[in-house]
XYZ file of C-alpha atoms in Angstrom:
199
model
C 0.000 0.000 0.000
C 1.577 3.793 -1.115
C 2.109 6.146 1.788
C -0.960 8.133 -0.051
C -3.480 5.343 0.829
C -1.397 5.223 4.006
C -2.049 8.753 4.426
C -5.724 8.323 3.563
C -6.659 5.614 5.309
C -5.318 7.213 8.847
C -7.006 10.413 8.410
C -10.136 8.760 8.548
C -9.924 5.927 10.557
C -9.267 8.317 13.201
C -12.436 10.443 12.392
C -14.882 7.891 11.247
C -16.439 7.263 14.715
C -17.627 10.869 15.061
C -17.588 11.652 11.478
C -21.659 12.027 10.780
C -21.435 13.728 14.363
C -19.006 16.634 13.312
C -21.072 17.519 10.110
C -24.786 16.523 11.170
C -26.265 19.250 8.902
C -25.350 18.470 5.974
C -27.794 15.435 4.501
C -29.972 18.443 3.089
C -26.710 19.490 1.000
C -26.424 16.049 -0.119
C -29.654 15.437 -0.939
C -29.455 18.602 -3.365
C -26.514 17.261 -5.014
C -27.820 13.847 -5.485
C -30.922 15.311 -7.046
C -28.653 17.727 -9.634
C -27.006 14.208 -11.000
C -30.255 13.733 -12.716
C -30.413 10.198 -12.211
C -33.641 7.969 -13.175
C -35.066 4.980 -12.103
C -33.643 1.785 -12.480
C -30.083 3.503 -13.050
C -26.149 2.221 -11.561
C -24.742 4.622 -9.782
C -21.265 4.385 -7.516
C -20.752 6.467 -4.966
C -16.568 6.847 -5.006
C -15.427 7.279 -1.541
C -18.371 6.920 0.091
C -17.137 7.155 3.636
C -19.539 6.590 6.250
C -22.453 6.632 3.798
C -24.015 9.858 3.352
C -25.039 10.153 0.238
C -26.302 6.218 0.038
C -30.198 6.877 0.821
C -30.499 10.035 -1.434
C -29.037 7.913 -4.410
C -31.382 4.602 -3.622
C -34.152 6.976 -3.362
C -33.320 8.809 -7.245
C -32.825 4.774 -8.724
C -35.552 2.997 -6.606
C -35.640 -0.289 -5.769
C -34.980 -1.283 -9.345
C -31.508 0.407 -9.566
C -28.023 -0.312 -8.449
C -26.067 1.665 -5.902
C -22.678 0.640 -4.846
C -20.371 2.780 -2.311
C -16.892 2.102 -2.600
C -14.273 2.978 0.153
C -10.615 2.352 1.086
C -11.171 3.079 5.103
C -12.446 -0.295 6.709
C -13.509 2.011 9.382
C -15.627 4.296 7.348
C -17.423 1.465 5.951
C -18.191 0.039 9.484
C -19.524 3.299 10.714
C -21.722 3.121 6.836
C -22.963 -0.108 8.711
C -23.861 1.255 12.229
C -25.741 3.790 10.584
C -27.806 1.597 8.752
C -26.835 2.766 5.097
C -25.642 -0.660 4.297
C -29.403 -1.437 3.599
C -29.183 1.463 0.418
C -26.677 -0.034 -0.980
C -23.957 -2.966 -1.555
C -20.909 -1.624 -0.209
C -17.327 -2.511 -1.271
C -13.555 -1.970 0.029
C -11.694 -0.669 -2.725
C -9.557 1.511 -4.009
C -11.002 4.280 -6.547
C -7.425 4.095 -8.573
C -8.138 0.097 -9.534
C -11.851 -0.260 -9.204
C -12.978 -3.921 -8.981
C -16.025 -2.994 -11.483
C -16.985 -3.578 -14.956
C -16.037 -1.173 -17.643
C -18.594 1.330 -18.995
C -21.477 -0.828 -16.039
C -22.508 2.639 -14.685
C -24.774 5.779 -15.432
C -23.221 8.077 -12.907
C -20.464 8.416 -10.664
C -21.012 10.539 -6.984
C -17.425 11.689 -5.640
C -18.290 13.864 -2.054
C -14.772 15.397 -0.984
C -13.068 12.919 -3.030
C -10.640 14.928 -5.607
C -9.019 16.388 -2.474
C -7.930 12.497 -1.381
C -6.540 11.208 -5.252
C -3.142 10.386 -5.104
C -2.725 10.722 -8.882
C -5.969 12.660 -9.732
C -5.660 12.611 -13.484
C -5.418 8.540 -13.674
C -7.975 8.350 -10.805
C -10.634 10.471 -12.884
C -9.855 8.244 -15.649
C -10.485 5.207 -14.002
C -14.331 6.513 -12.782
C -14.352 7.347 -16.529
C -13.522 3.717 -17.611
C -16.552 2.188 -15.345
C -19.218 4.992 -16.307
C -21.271 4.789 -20.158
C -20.719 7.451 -22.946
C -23.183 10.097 -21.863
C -22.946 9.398 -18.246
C -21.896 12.012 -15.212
C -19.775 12.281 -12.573
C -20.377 15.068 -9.774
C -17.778 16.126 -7.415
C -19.491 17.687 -4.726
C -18.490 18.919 -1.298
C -21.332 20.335 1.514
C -19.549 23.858 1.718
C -17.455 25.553 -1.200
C -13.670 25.932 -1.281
C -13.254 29.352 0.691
C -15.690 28.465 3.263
C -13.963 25.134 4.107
C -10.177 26.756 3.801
C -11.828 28.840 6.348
C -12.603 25.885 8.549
C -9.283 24.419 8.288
C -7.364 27.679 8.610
C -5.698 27.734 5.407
C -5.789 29.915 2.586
C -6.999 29.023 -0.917
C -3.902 28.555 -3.525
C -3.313 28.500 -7.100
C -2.836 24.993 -7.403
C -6.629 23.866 -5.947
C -7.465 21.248 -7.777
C -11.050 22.578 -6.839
C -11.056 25.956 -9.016
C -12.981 25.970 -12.126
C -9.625 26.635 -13.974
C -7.480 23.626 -12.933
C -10.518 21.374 -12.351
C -11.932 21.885 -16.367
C -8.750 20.647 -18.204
C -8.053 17.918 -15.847
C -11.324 16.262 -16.771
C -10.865 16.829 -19.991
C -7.762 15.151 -20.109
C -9.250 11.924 -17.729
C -12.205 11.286 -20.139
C -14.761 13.919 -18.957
C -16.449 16.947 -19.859
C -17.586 19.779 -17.533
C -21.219 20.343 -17.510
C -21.888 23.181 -14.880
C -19.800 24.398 -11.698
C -21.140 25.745 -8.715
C -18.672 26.953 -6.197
C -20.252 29.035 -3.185
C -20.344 29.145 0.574
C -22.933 26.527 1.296
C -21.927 24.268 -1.276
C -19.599 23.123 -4.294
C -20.656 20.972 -7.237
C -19.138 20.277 -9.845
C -20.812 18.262 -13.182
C -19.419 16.225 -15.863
C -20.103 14.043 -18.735
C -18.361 11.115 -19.546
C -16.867 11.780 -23.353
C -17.279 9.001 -26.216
């Protein structure tokens, strides 16, 4: 395992107890975000880095009982906390990596990333990789509860240049993993970000 899934998978096995505690507002936010994917009944959808499961009921709801959700994540402890909270009923969930995806190519309508592009090692391959499992026409949104000066805020940094995050760096690197940028919403309360899967 690379010191970056080393990295990863210590920053939130320490927080995944108390994870849905420290953010218990923000299922609203998700909900909104799930409902912008545009997703239909009877769709696949993953949800890449799922952590402890947010975003699961929201996305079982949109595909209904006739659709397929999966939730991928590389923290054991995440996915057990996904399981306390009873989101393990929404969806079949899996311990895996997003850089070497144990999933079908092209098997998927959409892909759901919350606070993920901040956590990829090697972004440009990752974002390739949710290309290869999602259909031509499909879409990817990369969604966080607050946007990217509100949460520097919280974690007492300062917004740089090299933010994957802004509009500027985030448009060519999808475009150069497979995608195309659809719409991008970055304010206080929330950041989205849209894509469609090219070809």
């Amino acid at each position: 395992m690379s010191d970056d899934h080393t990295h990863v998978q210590e920053f939130f096995t320490a927080r995944a107890d108390d994870w849905d505690s420290r953010f218990p507002d923000d299922g609203p936010a998700y909900a909104a975000a799930v409902a912008d994917l545009g997703l239909r009944r009877g769709d696949h959808v993953l949800d890449a880095g799922c952590g402890t499961g947010r975003a699961l009921p929201p996305l079982r709801t949109a595909v209904g009982p006739s659709g397929v959700v999966i939730g991928v994540d590389l923290t054991p402890a995440m996915l057990r906390a996904a399981v306390r909270a009873g989101r393990d009923r929404h969806a079949r969930l899996l311990l895996a990596d997003v850089a070497a995806l144990p999933l079908r190519s092209r098997s998927f309508d959409a892909v759901f990333g919350a606070g993920l592009i901040a956590h990829l090692p090697h972004p440009s391959e990752n974002l390739r990789e949710l290309a290869r499992v999602v259909r031509p026409g499909g879409t990817l949104a990369l969604f966080h509860p607050i946007g990217r000066a509100a949460l520097a805020d919280r974690q007492g940094r300062r917004i740089t240049q090299d933010d994957l995050r802004a509009e500027g760096n985030l448009r060519p690197l999808l475009a150069g993993s497979g995608w195309r940028m659809r719409s991008y919403v970055d304010e206080d309360a929330r950041f989205l970000a849209l894509a469609v899967r090219e070809g």
